[in-house]
PDB file of C-alpha atoms in Angstrom:
ATOM      1  CA  MET Z   1       8.383   7.880   4.708  1.00  0.00           C
ATOM      2  CA  LEU Z   2      11.684   6.078   4.285  1.00  0.00           C
ATOM      3  CA  ARG Z   3      11.874   5.328   7.984  1.00  0.00           C
ATOM      4  CA  ARG Z   4       8.367   3.828   8.023  1.00  0.00           C
ATOM      5  CA  SER Z   5       9.097   1.842   4.889  1.00  0.00           C
ATOM      6  CA  ALA Z   6      12.257   0.420   6.487  1.00  0.00           C
ATOM      7  CA  GLU Z   7      10.340  -0.508   9.636  1.00  0.00           C
ATOM      8  CA  THR Z   8       7.606  -2.211   7.623  1.00  0.00           C
ATOM      9  CA  THR Z   9      10.122  -4.336   5.709  1.00  0.00           C
ATOM     10  CA  ASN Z  10      12.252  -5.085   8.794  1.00  0.00           C
ATOM     11  CA  ARG Z  11      15.262  -3.166   7.483  1.00  0.00           C
ATOM     12  CA  GLU Z  12      17.478  -0.722   9.308  1.00  0.00           C
ATOM     13  CA  ALA Z  13      17.603   2.872   8.149  1.00  0.00           C
ATOM     14  CA  HIS Z  14      19.979   5.333   9.758  1.00  0.00           C
ATOM     15  CA  LEU Z  15      18.470   8.765   9.238  1.00  0.00           C
ATOM     16  CA  ARG Z  16      21.561  10.466  10.647  1.00  0.00           C
ATOM     17  CA  ALA Z  17      23.081   9.815   7.188  1.00  0.00           C
ATOM     18  CA  ILE Z  18      20.979  12.742   5.947  1.00  0.00           C
ATOM     19  CA  THR Z  19      23.147  15.218   7.847  1.00  0.00           C
ATOM     20  CA  ASP Z  20      26.303  13.194   8.562  1.00  0.00           C
ATOM     21  CA  ASP Z  21      28.367  11.874   5.638  1.00  0.00           C
ATOM     22  CA  SER Z  22      30.234   9.504   7.952  1.00  0.00           C
ATOM     23  CA  VAL Z  23      27.026   7.522   8.589  1.00  0.00           C
ATOM     24  CA  THR Z  24      25.796   4.904   6.129  1.00  0.00           C
ATOM     25  CA  SER Z  25      22.028   4.987   5.679  1.00  0.00           C
ATOM     26  CA  GLY Z  26      21.616   1.223   5.413  1.00  0.00           C
ATOM     27  CA  ILE Z  27      19.436   1.763   2.341  1.00  0.00           C
ATOM     28  CA  ARG Z  28      20.530   0.317  -1.007  1.00  0.00           C
ATOM     29  CA  GLY Z  29      21.599   3.277  -3.124  1.00  0.00           C
ATOM     30  CA  GLY Z  30      21.343   5.552  -0.091  1.00  0.00           C
ATOM     31  CA  ARG Z  31      24.280   7.800  -0.975  1.00  0.00           C
ATOM     32  CA  GLN Z  32      23.045   8.130  -4.559  1.00  0.00           C
ATOM     33  CA  LEU Z  33      19.527   8.879  -3.315  1.00  0.00           C
ATOM     34  CA  LEU Z  34      20.818  11.626  -1.004  1.00  0.00           C
ATOM     35  CA  ALA Z  35      22.877  13.146  -3.816  1.00  0.00           C
ATOM     36  CA  PHE Z  36      19.836  13.044  -6.116  1.00  0.00           C
ATOM     37  CA  ALA Z  37      17.603  14.689  -3.501  1.00  0.00           C
ATOM     38  CA  ASP Z  38      20.237  17.382  -2.877  1.00  0.00           C
ATOM     39  CA  ALA Z  39      20.451  18.084  -6.619  1.00  0.00           C
ATOM     40  CA  LEU Z  40      16.672  18.376  -6.842  1.00  0.00           C
ATOM     41  CA  VAL Z  41      16.498  20.782  -3.906  1.00  0.00           C
ATOM     42  CA  ALA Z  42      19.363  22.829  -5.364  1.00  0.00           C
ATOM     43  CA  ARG Z  43      17.478  22.961  -8.699  1.00  0.00           C
ATOM     44  CA  ASP Z  44      20.663  22.047 -10.546  1.00  0.00           C
ATOM     45  CA  PRO Z  45      19.621  20.377 -13.829  1.00  0.00           C
ATOM     46  CA  ALA Z  46      23.099  19.044 -14.621  1.00  0.00           C
ATOM     47  CA  ALA Z  47      23.463  17.555 -11.144  1.00  0.00           C
ATOM     48  CA  VAL Z  48      19.940  16.085 -11.334  1.00  0.00           C
ATOM     49  CA  THR Z  49      20.889  14.331 -14.571  1.00  0.00           C
ATOM     50  CA  THR Z  50      24.202  13.040 -13.190  1.00  0.00           C
ATOM     51  CA  THR Z  51      22.894  11.956  -9.787  1.00  0.00           C
ATOM     52  CA  GLY Z  52      19.715  10.502 -11.302  1.00  0.00           C
ATOM     53  CA  ALA Z  53      21.805   8.359 -13.643  1.00  0.00           C
ATOM     54  CA  ALA Z  54      23.994   7.231 -10.711  1.00  0.00           C
ATOM     55  CA  LEU Z  55      20.893   6.342  -8.713  1.00  0.00           C
ATOM     56  CA  ALA Z  56      19.398   4.404 -11.627  1.00  0.00           C
ATOM     57  CA  GLY Z  57      22.697   2.596 -12.086  1.00  0.00           C
ATOM     58  CA  GLU Z  58      22.598   1.486  -8.456  1.00  0.00           C
ATOM     59  CA  VAL Z  59      18.903   0.631  -7.985  1.00  0.00           C
ATOM     60  CA  GLY Z  60      17.494   0.342 -11.520  1.00  0.00           C
ATOM     61  CA  ASP Z  61      15.408   2.656 -13.678  1.00  0.00           C
ATOM     62  CA  ALA Z  62      12.023   1.774 -12.166  1.00  0.00           C
ATOM     63  CA  THR Z  63      13.186   2.361  -8.591  1.00  0.00           C
ATOM     64  CA  ALA Z  64      14.918   5.610  -9.544  1.00  0.00           C
ATOM     65  CA  ALA Z  65      11.699   6.775 -11.239  1.00  0.00           C
ATOM     66  CA  ARG Z  66       9.724   5.966  -8.069  1.00  0.00           C
ATOM     67  CA  ALA Z  67      12.280   7.894  -6.014  1.00  0.00           C
ATOM     68  CA  ALA Z  68      11.845  10.915  -8.313  1.00  0.00           C
ATOM     69  CA  ALA Z  69       8.051  10.686  -7.943  1.00  0.00           C
ATOM     70  CA  VAL Z  70       8.339  10.532  -4.150  1.00  0.00           C
ATOM     71  CA  CYS Z  71      10.643  13.567  -4.171  1.00  0.00           C
ATOM     72  CA  GLY Z  72       8.169  15.500  -6.300  1.00  0.00           C
ATOM     73  CA  ASN Z  73       5.230  14.555  -4.106  1.00  0.00           C
ATOM     74  CA  PHE Z  74       7.138  15.434  -0.940  1.00  0.00           C
ATOM     75  CA  GLN Z  75       8.081  18.835  -2.386  1.00  0.00           C
ATOM     76  CA  MET Z  76       4.430  19.482  -3.248  1.00  0.00           C
ATOM     77  CA  MET Z  77       3.260  18.523   0.252  1.00  0.00           C
ATOM     78  CA  ASN Z  78       5.908  20.734   1.880  1.00  0.00           C
ATOM     79  CA  ARG Z  79       4.902  23.717  -0.237  1.00  0.00           C
ATOM     80  CA  ILE Z  80       1.255  23.267   0.719  1.00  0.00           C
ATOM     81  CA  LEU Z  81       2.150  22.947   4.409  1.00  0.00           C
ATOM     82  CA  ASP Z  82       4.436  25.988   4.281  1.00  0.00           C
ATOM     83  CA  ALA Z  83       1.828  28.062   2.421  1.00  0.00           C
ATOM     84  CA  THR Z  84      -0.923  27.227   4.893  1.00  0.00           C
ATOM     85  CA  GLY Z  85       1.268  27.540   8.009  1.00  0.00           C
ATOM     86  CA  VAL Z  86       0.644  24.031   9.339  1.00  0.00           C
ATOM     87  CA  PRO Z  87       3.068  23.449  12.245  1.00  0.00           C
ATOM     88  CA  VAL Z  88       5.150  20.319  12.690  1.00  0.00           C
ATOM     89  CA  PRO Z  89       3.577  18.283  15.511  1.00  0.00           C
ATOM     90  CA  PRO Z  90       5.559  18.380  18.781  1.00  0.00           C
ATOM     91  CA  GLY Z  91       5.696  14.577  18.637  1.00  0.00           C
ATOM     92  CA  ARG Z  92       8.107  14.844  15.678  1.00  0.00           C
ATOM     93  CA  ARG Z  93      10.914  16.333  17.820  1.00  0.00           C
ATOM     94  CA  ASP Z  94      12.388  12.826  18.050  1.00  0.00           C
ATOM     95  CA  LEU Z  95      12.623  12.558  14.267  1.00  0.00           C
ATOM     96  CA  VAL Z  96      14.313  15.945  13.961  1.00  0.00           C
ATOM     97  CA  ALA Z  97      16.822  14.922  16.633  1.00  0.00           C
ATOM     98  CA  GLU Z  98      17.409  11.537  14.937  1.00  0.00           C
ATOM     99  CA  ILE Z  99      18.331  13.299  11.715  1.00  0.00           C
ATOM    100  CA  GLY Z 100      20.892  15.313  13.664  1.00  0.00           C
ATOM    101  CA  ILE Z 101      19.173  18.674  13.996  1.00  0.00           C
ATOM    102  CA  ASP Z 102      18.714  20.280  17.395  1.00  0.00           C
ATOM    103  CA  PRO Z 103      14.915  20.544  17.754  1.00  0.00           C
ATOM    104  CA  ASP Z 104      15.331  23.551  20.062  1.00  0.00           C
ATOM    105  CA  THR Z 105      17.007  25.571  17.324  1.00  0.00           C
ATOM    106  CA  PHE Z 106      15.093  24.109  14.371  1.00  0.00           C
ATOM    107  CA  GLY Z 107      13.875  27.036  12.285  1.00  0.00           C
ATOM    108  CA  GLY Z 108      11.787  27.417   9.217  1.00  0.00           C
ATOM    109  CA  ALA Z 109       8.105  28.053   8.844  1.00  0.00           C
ATOM    110  CA  HIS Z 110       7.229  25.069  10.968  1.00  0.00           C
ATOM    111  CA  GLY Z 111       9.355  25.592  14.094  1.00  0.00           C
ATOM    112  CA  PHE Z 112       8.662  23.762  17.328  1.00  0.00           C
TER     113      PHE Z 112
END
């Protein structure tokens, strides 16, 4: 979703930043957003509070709230897809590779 949003607004987004700390995402508040998403996935309430505050400090409360809503929606969609066994389309191999994951060894319920 972030990649499409960047394309629509003629901005650059470097998805490799998701898996490579040496890469800058090109997104305002990108590092804070990644830290916030990591805290959410780790289910660490203290880290969610700290990283959420850092994100809000960088992008504002309204944008941070939208980011939290997107994270929640994405988590819900992933759980539904995992529970129903919907595979990732083969056409998404390029996205997996762009993030920095070898699509030939990509695991999980979706696989390729």
